[in-house]
PDB file of C-alpha atoms in Angstrom:
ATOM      1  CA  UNK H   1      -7.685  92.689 155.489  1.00 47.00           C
ATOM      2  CA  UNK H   2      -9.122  90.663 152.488  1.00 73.00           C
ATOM      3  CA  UNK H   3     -12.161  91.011 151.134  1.00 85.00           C
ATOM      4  CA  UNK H   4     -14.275  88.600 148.726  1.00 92.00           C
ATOM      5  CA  UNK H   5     -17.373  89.547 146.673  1.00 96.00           C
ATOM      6  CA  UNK H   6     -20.173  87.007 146.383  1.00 97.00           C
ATOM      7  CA  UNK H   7     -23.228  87.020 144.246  1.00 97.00           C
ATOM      8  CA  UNK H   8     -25.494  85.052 146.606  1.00 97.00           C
ATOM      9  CA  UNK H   9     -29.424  84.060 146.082  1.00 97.00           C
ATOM     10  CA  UNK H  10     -32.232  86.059 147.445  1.00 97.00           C
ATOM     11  CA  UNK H  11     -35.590  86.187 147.466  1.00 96.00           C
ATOM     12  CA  UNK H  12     -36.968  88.305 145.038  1.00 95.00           C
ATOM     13  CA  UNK H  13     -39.767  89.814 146.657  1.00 94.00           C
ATOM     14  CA  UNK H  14     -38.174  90.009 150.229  1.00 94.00           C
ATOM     15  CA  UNK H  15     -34.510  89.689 149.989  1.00 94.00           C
ATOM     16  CA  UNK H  16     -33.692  87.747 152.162  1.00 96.00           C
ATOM     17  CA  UNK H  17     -30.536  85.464 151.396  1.00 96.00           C
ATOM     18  CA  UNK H  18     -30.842  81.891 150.332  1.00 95.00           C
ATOM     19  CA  UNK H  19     -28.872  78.932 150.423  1.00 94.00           C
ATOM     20  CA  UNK H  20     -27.551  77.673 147.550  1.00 94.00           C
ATOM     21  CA  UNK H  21     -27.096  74.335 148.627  1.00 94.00           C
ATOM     22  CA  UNK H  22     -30.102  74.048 150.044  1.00 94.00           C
ATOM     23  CA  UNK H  23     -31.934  75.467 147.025  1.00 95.00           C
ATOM     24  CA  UNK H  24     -30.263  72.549 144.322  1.00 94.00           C
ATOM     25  CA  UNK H  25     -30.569  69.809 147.304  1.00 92.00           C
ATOM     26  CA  UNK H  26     -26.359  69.260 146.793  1.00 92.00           C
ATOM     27  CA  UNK H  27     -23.620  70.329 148.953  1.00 93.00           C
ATOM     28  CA  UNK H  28     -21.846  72.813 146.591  1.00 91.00           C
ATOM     29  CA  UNK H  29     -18.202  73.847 147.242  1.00 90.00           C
ATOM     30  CA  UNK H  30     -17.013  76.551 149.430  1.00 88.00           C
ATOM     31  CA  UNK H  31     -16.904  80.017 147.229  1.00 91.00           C
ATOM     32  CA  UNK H  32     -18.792  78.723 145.014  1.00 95.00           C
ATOM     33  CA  UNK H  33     -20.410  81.977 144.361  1.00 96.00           C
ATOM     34  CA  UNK H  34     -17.739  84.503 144.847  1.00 96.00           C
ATOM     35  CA  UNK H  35     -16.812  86.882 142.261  1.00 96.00           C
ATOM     36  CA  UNK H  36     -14.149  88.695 143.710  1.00 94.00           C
ATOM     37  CA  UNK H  37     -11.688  87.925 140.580  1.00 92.00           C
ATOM     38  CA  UNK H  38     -13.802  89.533 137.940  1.00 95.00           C
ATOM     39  CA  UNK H  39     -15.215  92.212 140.339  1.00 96.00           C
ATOM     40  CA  UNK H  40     -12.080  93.404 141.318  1.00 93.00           C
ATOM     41  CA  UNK H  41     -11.131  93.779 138.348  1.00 92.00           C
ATOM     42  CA  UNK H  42     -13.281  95.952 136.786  1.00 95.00           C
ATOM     43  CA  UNK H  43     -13.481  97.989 140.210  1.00 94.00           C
ATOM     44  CA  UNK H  44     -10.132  98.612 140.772  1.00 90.00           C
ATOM     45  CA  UNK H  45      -9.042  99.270 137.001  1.00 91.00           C
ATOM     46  CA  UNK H  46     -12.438 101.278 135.631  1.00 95.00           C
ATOM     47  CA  UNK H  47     -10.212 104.030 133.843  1.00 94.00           C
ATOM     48  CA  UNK H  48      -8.804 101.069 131.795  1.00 91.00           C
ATOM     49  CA  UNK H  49     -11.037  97.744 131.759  1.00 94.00           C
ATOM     50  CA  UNK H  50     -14.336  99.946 130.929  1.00 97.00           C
ATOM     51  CA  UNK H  51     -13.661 101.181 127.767  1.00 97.00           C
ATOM     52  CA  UNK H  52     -12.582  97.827 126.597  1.00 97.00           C
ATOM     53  CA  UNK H  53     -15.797  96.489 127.718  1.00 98.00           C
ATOM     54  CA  UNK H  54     -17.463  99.514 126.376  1.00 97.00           C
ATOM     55  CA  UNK H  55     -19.730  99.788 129.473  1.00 97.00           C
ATOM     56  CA  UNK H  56     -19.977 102.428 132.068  1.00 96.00           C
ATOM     57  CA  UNK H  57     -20.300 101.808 135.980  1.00 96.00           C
ATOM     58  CA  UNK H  58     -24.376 102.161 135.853  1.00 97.00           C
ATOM     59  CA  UNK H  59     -24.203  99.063 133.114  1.00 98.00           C
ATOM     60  CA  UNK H  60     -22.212  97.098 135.680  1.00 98.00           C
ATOM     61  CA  UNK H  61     -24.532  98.615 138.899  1.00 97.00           C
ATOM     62  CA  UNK H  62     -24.325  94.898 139.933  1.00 97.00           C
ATOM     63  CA  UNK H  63     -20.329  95.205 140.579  1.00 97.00           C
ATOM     64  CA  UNK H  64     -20.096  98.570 142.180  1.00 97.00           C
ATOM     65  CA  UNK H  65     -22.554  97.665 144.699  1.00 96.00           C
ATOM     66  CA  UNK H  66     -19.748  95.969 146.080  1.00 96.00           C
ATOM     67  CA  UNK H  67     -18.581  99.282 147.298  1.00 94.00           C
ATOM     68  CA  UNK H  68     -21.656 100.652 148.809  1.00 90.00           C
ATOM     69  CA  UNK H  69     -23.036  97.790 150.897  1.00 84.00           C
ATOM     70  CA  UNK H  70     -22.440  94.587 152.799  1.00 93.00           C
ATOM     71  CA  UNK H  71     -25.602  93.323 151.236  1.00 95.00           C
ATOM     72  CA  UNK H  72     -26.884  95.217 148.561  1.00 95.00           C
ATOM     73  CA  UNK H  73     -29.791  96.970 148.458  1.00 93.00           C
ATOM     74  CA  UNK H  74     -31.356  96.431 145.522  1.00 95.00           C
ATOM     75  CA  UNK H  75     -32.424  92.566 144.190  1.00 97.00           C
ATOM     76  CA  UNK H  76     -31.060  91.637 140.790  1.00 98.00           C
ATOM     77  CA  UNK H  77     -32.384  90.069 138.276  1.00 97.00           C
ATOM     78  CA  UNK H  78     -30.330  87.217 137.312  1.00 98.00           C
ATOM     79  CA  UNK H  79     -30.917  87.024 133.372  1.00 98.00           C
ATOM     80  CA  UNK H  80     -30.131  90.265 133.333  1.00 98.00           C
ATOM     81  CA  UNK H  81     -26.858  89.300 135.543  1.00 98.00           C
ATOM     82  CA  UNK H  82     -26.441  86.629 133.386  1.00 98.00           C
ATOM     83  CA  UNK H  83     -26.618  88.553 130.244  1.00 98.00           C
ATOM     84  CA  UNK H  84     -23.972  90.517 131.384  1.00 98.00           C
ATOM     85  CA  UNK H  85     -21.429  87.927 132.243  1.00 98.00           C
ATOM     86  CA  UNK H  86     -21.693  85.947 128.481  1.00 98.00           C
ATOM     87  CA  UNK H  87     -21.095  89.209 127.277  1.00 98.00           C
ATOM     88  CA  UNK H  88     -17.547  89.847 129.818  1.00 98.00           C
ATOM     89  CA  UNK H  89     -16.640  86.351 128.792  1.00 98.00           C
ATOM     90  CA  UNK H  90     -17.291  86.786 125.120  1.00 98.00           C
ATOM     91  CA  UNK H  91     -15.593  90.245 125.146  1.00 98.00           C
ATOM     92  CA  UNK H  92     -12.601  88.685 126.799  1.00 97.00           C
ATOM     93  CA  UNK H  93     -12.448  85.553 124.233  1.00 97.00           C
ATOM     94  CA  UNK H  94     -12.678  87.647 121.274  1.00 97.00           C
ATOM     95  CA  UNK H  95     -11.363  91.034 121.474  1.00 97.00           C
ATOM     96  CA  UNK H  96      -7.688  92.050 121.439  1.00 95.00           C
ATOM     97  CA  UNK H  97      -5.711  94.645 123.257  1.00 93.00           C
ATOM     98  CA  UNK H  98      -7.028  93.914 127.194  1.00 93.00           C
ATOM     99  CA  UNK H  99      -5.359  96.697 129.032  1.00 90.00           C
ATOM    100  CA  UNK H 100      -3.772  94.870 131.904  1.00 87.00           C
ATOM    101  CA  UNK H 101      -2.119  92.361 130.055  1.00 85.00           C
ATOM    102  CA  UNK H 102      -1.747  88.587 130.376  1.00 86.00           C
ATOM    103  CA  UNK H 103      -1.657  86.678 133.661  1.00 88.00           C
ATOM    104  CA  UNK H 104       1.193  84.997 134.975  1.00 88.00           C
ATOM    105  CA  UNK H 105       1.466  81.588 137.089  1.00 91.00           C
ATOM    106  CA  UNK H 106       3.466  79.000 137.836  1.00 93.00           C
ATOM    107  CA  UNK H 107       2.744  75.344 136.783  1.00 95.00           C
ATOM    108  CA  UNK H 108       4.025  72.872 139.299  1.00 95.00           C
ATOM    109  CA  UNK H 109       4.028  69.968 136.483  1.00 93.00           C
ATOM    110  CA  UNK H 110       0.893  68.668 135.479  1.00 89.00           C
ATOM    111  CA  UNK H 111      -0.446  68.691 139.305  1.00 91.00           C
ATOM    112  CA  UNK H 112      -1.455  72.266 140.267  1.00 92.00           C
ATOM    113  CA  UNK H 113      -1.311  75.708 138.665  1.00 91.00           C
ATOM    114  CA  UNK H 114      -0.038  78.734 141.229  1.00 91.00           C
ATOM    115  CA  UNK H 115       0.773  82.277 141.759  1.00 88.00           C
ATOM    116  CA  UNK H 116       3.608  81.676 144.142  1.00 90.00           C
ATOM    117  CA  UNK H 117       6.952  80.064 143.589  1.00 93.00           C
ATOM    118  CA  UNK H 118       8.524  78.587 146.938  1.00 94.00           C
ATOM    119  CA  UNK H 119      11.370  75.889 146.073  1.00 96.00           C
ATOM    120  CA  UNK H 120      15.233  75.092 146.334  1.00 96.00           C
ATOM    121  CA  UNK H 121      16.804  75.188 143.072  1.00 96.00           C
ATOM    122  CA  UNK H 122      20.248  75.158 141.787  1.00 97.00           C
ATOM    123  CA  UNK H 123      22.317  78.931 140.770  1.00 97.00           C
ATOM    124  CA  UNK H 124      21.979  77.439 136.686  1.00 96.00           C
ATOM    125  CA  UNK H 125      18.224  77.560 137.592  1.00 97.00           C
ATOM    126  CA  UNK H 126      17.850  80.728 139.519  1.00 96.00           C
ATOM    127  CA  UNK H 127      20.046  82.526 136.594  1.00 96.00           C
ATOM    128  CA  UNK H 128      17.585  81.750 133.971  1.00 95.00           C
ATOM    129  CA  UNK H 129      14.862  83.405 136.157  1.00 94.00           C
ATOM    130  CA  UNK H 130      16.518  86.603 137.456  1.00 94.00           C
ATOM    131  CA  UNK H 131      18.133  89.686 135.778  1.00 88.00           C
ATOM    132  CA  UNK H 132      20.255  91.667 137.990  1.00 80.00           C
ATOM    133  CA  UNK H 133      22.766  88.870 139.451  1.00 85.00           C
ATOM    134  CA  UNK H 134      24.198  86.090 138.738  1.00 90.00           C
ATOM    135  CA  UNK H 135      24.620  82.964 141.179  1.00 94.00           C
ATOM    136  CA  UNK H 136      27.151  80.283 141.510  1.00 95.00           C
ATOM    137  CA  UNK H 137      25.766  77.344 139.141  1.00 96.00           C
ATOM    138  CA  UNK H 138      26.085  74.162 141.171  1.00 96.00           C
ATOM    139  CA  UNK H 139      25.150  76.026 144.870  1.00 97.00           C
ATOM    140  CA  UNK H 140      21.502  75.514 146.114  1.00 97.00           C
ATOM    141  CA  UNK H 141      19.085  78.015 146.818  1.00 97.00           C
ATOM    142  CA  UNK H 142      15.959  79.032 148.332  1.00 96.00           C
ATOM    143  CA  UNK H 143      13.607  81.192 146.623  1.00 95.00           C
ATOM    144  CA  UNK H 144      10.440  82.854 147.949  1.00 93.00           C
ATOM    145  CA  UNK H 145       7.936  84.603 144.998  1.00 91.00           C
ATOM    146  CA  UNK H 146       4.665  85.094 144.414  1.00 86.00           C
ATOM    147  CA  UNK H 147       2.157  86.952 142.011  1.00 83.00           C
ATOM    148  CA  UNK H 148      -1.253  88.924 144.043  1.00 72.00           C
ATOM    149  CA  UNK H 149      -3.165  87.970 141.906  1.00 62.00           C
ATOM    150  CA  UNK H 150      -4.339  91.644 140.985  1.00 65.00           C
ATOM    151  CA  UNK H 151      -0.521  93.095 140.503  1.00 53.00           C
ATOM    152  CA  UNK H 152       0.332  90.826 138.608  1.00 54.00           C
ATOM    153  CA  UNK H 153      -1.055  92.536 135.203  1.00 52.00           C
ATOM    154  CA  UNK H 154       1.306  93.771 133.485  1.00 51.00           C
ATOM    155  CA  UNK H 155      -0.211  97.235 133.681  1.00 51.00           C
ATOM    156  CA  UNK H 156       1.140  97.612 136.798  1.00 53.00           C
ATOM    157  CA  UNK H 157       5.114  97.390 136.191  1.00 54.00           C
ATOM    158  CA  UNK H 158       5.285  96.723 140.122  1.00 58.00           C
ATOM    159  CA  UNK H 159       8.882  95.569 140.897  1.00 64.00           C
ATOM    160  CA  UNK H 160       8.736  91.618 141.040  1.00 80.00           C
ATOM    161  CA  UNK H 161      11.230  90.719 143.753  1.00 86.00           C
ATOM    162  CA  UNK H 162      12.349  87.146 144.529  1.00 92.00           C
ATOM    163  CA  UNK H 163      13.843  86.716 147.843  1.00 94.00           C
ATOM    164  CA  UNK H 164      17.093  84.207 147.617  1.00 96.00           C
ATOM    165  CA  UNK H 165      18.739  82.567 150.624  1.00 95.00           C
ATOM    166  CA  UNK H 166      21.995  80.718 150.086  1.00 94.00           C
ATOM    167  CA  UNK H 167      23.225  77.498 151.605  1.00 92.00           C
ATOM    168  CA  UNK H 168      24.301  79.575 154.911  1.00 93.00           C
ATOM    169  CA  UNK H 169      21.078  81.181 155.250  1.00 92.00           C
ATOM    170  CA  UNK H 170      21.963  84.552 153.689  1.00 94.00           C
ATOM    171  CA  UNK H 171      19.794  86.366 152.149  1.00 93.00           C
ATOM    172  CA  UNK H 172      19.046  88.906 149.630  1.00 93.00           C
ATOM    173  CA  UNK H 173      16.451  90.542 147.381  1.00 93.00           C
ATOM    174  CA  UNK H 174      16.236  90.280 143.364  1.00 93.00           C
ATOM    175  CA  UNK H 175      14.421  91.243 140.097  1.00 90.00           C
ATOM    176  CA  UNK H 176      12.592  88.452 138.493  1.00 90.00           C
ATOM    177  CA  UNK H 177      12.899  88.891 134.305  1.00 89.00           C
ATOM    178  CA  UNK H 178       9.452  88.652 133.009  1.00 85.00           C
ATOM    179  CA  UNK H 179      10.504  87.642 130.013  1.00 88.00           C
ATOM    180  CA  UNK H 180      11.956  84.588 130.873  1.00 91.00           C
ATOM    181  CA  UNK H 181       7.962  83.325 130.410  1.00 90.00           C
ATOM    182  CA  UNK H 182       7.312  80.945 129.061  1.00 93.00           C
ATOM    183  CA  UNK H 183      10.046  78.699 131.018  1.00 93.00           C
ATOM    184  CA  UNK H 184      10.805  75.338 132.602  1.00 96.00           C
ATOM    185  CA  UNK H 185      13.350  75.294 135.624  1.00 96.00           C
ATOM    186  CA  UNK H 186      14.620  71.961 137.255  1.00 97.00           C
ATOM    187  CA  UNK H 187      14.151  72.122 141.272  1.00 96.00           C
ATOM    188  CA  UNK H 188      15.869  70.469 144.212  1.00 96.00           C
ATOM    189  CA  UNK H 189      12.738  70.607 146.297  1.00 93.00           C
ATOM    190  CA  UNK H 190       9.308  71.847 146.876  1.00 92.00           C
ATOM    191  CA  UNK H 191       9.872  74.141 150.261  1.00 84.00           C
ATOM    192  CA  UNK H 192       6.029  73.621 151.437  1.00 81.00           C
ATOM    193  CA  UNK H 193       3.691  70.668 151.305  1.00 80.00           C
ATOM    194  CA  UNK H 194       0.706  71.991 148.763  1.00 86.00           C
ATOM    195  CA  UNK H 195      -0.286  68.527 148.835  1.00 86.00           C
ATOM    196  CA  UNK H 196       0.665  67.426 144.662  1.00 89.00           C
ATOM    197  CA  UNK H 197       0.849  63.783 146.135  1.00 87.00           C
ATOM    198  CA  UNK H 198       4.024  63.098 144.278  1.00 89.00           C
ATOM    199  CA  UNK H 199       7.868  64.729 143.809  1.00 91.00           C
ATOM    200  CA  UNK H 200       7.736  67.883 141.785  1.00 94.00           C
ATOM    201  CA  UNK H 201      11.209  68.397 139.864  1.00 95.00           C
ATOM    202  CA  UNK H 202       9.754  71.225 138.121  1.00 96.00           C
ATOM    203  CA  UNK H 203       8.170  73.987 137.802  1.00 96.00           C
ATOM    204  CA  UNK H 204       6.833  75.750 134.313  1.00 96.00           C
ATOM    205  CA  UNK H 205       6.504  79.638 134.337  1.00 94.00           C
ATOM    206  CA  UNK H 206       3.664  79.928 131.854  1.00 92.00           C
ATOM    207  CA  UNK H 207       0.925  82.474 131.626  1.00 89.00           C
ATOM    208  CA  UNK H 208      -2.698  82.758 130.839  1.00 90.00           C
ATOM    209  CA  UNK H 209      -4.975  84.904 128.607  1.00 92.00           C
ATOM    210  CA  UNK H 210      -7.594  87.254 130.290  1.00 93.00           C
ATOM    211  CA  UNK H 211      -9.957  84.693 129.008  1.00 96.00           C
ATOM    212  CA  UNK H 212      -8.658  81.522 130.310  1.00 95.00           C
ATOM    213  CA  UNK H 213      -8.042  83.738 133.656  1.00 93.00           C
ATOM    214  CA  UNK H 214     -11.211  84.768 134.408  1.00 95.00           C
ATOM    215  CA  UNK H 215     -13.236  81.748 132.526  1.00 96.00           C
ATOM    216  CA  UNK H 216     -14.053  79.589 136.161  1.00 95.00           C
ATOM    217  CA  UNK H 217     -15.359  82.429 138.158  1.00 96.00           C
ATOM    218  CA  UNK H 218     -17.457  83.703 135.247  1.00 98.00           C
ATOM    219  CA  UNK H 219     -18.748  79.924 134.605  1.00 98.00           C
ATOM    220  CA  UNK H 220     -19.542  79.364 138.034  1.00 97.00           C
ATOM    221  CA  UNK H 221     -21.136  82.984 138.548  1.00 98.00           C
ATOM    222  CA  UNK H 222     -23.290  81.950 135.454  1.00 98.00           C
ATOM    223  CA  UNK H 223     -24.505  78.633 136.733  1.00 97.00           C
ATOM    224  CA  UNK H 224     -25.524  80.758 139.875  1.00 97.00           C
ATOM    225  CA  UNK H 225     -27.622  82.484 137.680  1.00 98.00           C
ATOM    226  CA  UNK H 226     -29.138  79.435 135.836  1.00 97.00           C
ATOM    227  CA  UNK H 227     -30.314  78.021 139.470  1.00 97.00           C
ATOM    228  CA  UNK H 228     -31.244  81.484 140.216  1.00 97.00           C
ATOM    229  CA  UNK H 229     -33.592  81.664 136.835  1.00 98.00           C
ATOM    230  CA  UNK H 230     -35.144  78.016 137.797  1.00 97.00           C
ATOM    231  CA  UNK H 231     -36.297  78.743 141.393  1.00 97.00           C
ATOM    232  CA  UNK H 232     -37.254  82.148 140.201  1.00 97.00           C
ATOM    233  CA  UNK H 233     -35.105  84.306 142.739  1.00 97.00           C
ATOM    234  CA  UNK H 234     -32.974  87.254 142.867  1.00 97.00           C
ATOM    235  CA  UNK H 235     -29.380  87.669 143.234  1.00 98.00           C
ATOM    236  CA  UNK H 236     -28.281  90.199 145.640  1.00 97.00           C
ATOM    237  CA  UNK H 237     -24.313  91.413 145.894  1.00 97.00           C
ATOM    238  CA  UNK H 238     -22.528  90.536 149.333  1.00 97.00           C
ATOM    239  CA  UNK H 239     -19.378  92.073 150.778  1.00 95.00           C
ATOM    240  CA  UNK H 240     -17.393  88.832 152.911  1.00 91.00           C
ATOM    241  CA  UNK H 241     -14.651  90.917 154.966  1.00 84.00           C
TER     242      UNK H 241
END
């Protein structure tokens, strides 16, 4: 079962939830206001990503109440919220030595950036990506990967497992090497329509900074908190299952 984490608009005196498109007047996207990325983080890592923040859970009341309630009980205040967040993202831009390490994705181009790798490549391909067999060079292959994109911190050391199926449909289970990022590989084929509106022929394994991971959601989160600030309401912390 997922769950998502929003920070959604409430009224500050009664609580009850607000529309943020109907507060601004403008359609605004779906998730807009979920959190779940940065939340998440700090909730299921606290041993490690506190201390780096220098905070303790009552600091960051906002983010456990994620745990305690569908809707939370108490209204915040959104400066305050607001405050807060600059202070993650600044943290994050600035300071070294993040405990769970950098983020990993893979660049399909210059079209779209993802955490899962589904395409048909050729064995000279798949070699420079795995580390415990090699594959005949010229033969074609399937491959089916992806990074959650909580495990994939290096902190973690979770066993990254690329399923490979051969020409005749056989298949078999093996490590991806880490350190072959940052890569390019050449592909036959994209296995599943994402929609890039053009042939992809390949794929870059890159990976981002905790920064440059987290830097949307805590942009959008602090925009929330702008509108929040100019219609004078509260933000309250929602639990989407």
């Amino acid at each position: 079962m997922s769950v998502s984490h929003f920070l959604v608009p409430a009224n500050s005196e009664t609580g009850k939830i607000q529309n943020l498109s109907e507060i601004i007047g403008t359609r605004m996207p779906s998730g807009y206001a979920d959190f779940s990325t940065v939340s998440l983080m700090i909730i299921l890592f606290p041993e490690k990503v506190l201390p780096y923040f220098g905070k303790d859970k009552e600091y960051y009341d906002f983010i456990f109440a994620f745990t305690k309630f569908e809707f939370s009980e108490k209204i915040f205040e959104p400066s305050e919220i607001r405050s807060k967040l600059i202070e993650i993202s600044n943290i994050l831009r600035t300071k070294e030595g993040f405990p769970l390490g950098n983020y990993y994705y893979f660049q399909y181009e210059d079209t779209k950036l993802l955490t899962f790798l589904y395409v048909t490549l050729k064995g000279s391909e798949l070699n420079k990506i795995v580390k415990d067999k090699i594959y005949e060079e010229s033969e074609p292959y399937d491959i089916s990967f992806n990074f959650d994109e909580h495990n994939q911190c290096s902190l973690l050391e979770v066993t990254r497992v690329i399923n490979v199926r051969d020409k005749n449909g056989k298949g078999a289970n093996v490590i991806m090497d880490i350190s072959c990022f940052p890569a390019t590989i050449e592909i036959i084929k994209v296995e599943r329509d994402y929609g890039f509106g053009k042939e992809i022929k390949k794929v870059h394994l890159t990976f981002k900074k905790p920064f440059e991971h987290f830097k949307e959601e805590l942009d959008r989160i602090i925009r929330v908190c702008d509108i929040c600030i100019e219609h004078r309401l509260g933000l309250k912390a929602h639990v989407d299952y």
